[in-house]
XYZ file of C-alpha atoms in Angstrom:
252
model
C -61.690 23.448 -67.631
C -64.766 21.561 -68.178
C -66.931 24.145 -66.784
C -68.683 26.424 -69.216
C -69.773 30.086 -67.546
C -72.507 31.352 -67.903
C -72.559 34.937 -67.393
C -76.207 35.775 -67.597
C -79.800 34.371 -66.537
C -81.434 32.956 -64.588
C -78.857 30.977 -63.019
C -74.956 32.315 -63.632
C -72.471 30.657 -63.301
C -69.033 32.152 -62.743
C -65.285 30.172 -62.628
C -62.890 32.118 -60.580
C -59.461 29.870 -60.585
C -59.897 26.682 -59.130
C -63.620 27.712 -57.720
C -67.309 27.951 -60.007
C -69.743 29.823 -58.658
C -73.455 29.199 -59.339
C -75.198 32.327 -58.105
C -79.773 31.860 -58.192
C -80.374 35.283 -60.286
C -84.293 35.610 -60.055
C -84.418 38.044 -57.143
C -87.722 39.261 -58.616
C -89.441 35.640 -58.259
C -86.986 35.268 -54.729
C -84.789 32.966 -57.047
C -87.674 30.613 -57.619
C -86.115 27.518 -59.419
C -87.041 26.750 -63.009
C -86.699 24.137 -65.519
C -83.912 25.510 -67.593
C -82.449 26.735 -63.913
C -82.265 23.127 -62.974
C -80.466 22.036 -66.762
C -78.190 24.791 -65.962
C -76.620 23.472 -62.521
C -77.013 19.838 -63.288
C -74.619 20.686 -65.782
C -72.228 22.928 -64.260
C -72.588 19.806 -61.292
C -71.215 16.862 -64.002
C -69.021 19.078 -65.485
C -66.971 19.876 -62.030
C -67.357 16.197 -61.187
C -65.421 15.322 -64.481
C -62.480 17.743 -63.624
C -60.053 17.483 -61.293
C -59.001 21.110 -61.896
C -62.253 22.174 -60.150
C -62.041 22.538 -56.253
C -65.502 22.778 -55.070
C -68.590 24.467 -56.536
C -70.455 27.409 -54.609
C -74.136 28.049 -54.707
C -75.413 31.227 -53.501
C -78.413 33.724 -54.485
C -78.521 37.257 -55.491
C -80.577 39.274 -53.891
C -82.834 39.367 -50.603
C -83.085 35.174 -51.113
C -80.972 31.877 -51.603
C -83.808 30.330 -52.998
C -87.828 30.642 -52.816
C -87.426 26.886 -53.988
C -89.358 25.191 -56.950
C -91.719 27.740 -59.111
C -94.556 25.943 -58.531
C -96.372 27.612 -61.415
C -94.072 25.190 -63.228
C -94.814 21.786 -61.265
C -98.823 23.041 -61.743
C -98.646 22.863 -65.435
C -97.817 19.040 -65.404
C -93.545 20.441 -66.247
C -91.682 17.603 -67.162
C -89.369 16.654 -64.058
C -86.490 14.791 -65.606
C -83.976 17.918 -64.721
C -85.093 18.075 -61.519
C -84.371 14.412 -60.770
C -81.068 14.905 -62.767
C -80.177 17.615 -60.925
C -80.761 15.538 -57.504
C -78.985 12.938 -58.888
C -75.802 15.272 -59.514
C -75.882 16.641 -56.098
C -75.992 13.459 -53.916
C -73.488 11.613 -55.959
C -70.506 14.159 -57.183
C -67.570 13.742 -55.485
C -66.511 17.517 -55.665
C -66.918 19.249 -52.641
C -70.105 21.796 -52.714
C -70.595 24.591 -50.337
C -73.662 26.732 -49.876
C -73.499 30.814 -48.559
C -77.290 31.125 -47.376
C -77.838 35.004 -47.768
C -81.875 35.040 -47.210
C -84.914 32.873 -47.195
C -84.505 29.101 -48.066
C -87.376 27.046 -48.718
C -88.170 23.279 -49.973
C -85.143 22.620 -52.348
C -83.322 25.979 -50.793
C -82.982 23.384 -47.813
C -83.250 20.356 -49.236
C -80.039 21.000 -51.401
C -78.156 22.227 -48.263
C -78.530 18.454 -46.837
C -75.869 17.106 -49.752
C -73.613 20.510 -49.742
C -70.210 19.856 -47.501
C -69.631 23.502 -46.217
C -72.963 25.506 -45.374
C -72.951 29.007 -43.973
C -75.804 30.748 -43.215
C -76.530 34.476 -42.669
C -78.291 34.500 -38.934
C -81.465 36.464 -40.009
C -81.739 34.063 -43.294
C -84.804 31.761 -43.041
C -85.024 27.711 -44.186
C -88.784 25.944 -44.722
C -89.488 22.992 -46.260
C -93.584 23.552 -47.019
C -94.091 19.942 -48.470
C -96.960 18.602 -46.165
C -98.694 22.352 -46.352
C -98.588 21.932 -50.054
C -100.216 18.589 -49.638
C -96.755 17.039 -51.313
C -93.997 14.860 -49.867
C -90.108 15.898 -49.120
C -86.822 15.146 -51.214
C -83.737 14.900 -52.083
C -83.623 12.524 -49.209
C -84.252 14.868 -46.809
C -86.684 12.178 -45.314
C -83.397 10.382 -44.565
C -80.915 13.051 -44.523
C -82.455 15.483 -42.506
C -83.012 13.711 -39.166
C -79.565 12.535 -39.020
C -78.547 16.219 -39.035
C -81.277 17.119 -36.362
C -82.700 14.997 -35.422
C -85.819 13.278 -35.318
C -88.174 15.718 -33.118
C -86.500 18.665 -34.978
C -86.927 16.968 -38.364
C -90.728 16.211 -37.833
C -90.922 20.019 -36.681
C -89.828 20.942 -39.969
C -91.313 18.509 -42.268
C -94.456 17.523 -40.412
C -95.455 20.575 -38.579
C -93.563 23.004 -41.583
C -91.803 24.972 -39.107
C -89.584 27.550 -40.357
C -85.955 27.971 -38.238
C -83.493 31.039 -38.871
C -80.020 30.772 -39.190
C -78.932 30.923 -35.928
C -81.175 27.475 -35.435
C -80.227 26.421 -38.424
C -76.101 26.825 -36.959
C -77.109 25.137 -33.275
C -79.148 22.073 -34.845
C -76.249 21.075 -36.937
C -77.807 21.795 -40.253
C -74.921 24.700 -40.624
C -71.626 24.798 -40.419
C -72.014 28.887 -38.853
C -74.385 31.238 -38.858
C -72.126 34.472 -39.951
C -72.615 37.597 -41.824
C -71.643 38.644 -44.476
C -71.826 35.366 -45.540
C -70.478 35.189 -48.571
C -67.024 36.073 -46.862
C -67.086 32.858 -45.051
C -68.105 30.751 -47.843
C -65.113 31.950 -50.201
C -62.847 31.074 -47.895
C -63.911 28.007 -46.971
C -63.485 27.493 -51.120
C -60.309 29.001 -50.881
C -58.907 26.364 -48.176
C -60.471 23.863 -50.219
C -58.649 24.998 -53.533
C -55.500 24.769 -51.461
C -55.635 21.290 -50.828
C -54.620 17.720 -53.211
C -57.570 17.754 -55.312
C -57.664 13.695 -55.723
C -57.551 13.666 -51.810
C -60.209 15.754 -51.118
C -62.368 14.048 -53.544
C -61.692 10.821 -52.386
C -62.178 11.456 -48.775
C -65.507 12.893 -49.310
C -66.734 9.863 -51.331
C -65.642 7.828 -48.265
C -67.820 10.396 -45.726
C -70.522 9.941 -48.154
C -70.196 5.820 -48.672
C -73.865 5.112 -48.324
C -74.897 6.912 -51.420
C -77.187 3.719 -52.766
C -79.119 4.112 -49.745
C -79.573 8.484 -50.000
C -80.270 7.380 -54.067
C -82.843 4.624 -52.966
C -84.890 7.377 -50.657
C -84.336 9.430 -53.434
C -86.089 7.317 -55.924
C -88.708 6.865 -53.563
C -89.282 10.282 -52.665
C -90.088 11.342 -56.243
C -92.686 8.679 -57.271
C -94.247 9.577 -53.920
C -93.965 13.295 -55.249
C -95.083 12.620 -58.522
C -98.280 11.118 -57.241
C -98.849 13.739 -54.879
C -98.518 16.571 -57.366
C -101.338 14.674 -59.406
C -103.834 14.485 -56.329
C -106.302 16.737 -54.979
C -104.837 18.002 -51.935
C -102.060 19.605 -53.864
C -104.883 21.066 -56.272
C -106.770 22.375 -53.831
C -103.489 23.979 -52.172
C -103.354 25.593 -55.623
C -106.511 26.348 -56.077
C -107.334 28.042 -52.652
C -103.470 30.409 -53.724
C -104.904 31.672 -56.672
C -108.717 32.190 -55.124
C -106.535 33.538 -51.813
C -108.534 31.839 -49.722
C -108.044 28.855 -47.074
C -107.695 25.367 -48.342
C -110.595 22.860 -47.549
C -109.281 19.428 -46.985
């Protein structure tokens, strides 16, 4: 198997048969994505793509969270992005089937990521946010596109405009999750399990055929981040910063 595990860290990643499980391990920073986090599962992703003995690939966190989203800490101090956007690239374009068991909060690229995964499960009490605008940044991952298509457009403006944060159970009736279940975990694995069961070369090529407008999800994509990139060099996203650290409101 192509897929090499990765037992400890921040990110692990664990191959059980037919299934690889990436679990977020920073339940002390509520799984707050890194840098080296993001090398980590871009590999794992192009490494499952390239082998057909690979079912489907798993993402879950350990811990209270799925994912706090990007340490911003990182994305402050000017951190180079080109995992990030590699990682992106990876999850809207691999042709293995990805599911996602939702076991806590879920914020900017904890949702954003759930928008390209085929299975999603959700634990009812867990909670999904995508902050951009409040950060004085922009979404993506294509959730620009993406997202309303699952919603809907008032409920996508809710959540990207207005920042409004929806629990599972939401998350389950808006169509952004397959179920809101507990323990969710349970659910997940099986869904994994029904996938390994199946003609791998089938499943893949059925989900490339769901997913047949990939040049358009890449495109938003692509715009997205240069958007991003000149938002996390501007002063609203400074000040954002700024009035965290002084814990004060922001001025705008």
């Amino acid at each position: 198997m192509n897929v090499q595990p990765v037992p400890s860290g921040d990110v692990t990643v664990e191959v059980d048969g037919r299934i690889v499980v990436v679990t977020f391990n920073r339940p002390e920073k509520r799984n707050a994505i890194t840098q080296d986090m993001y090398r980590t599962m871009a590999d794992t992703l192009e490494a499952a793509d390239a082998d057909l003995g690979v079912a489907t690939v798993l993402f879950t966190g350990h811990g209270e969270a799925f994912t706090a989203g990007n340490d911003l800490q990182d994305f402050a101090s000017g951190a180079n992005l080109d995992q990030v956007a590699r990682f992106l690239q990876a999850i809207a374009t691999v042709n293995v089937p990805l599911i996602a068991a939702v076991n806590g909060v879920a914020v900017g690229v904890g949702l954003t990521m759930l928008l390209h995964c085929d299975f999603v499960y959700v634990e009812p009490s867990a909670v999904l946010a995508a902050p951009f605008v409040a950060l004085g940044l922009v979404p993506e991952a294509a959730s620009s596109l993406l997202l309303p298509r699952f919603v809907g457009e008032r409920h996508a403006s809710e959540i990207l405009l207005a920042g409004r944060k929806i629990n599972g159970n939401e998350a389950a009736d808006w169509g952004l999750a397959n179920a809101a279940v507990s323990p969710v975990l349970v659910a997940a694995r099986e869904a994994a399990e029904a996938l390994a069961a199946q003609p791998p070369q089938a499943v893949r090529t059925t989900k490339a055929l769901l997913h047949s407008d990939e040049l358009t999800i890449t495109g938003r994509m692509a715009e997205e981040m240069n958007r991003f990139l000149e938002a996390l060099g501007a002063a609203e996203f400074a000040e954002v910063m700024a009035a965290r650290t002084e814990k004060r409101p922001p001025a705008f």
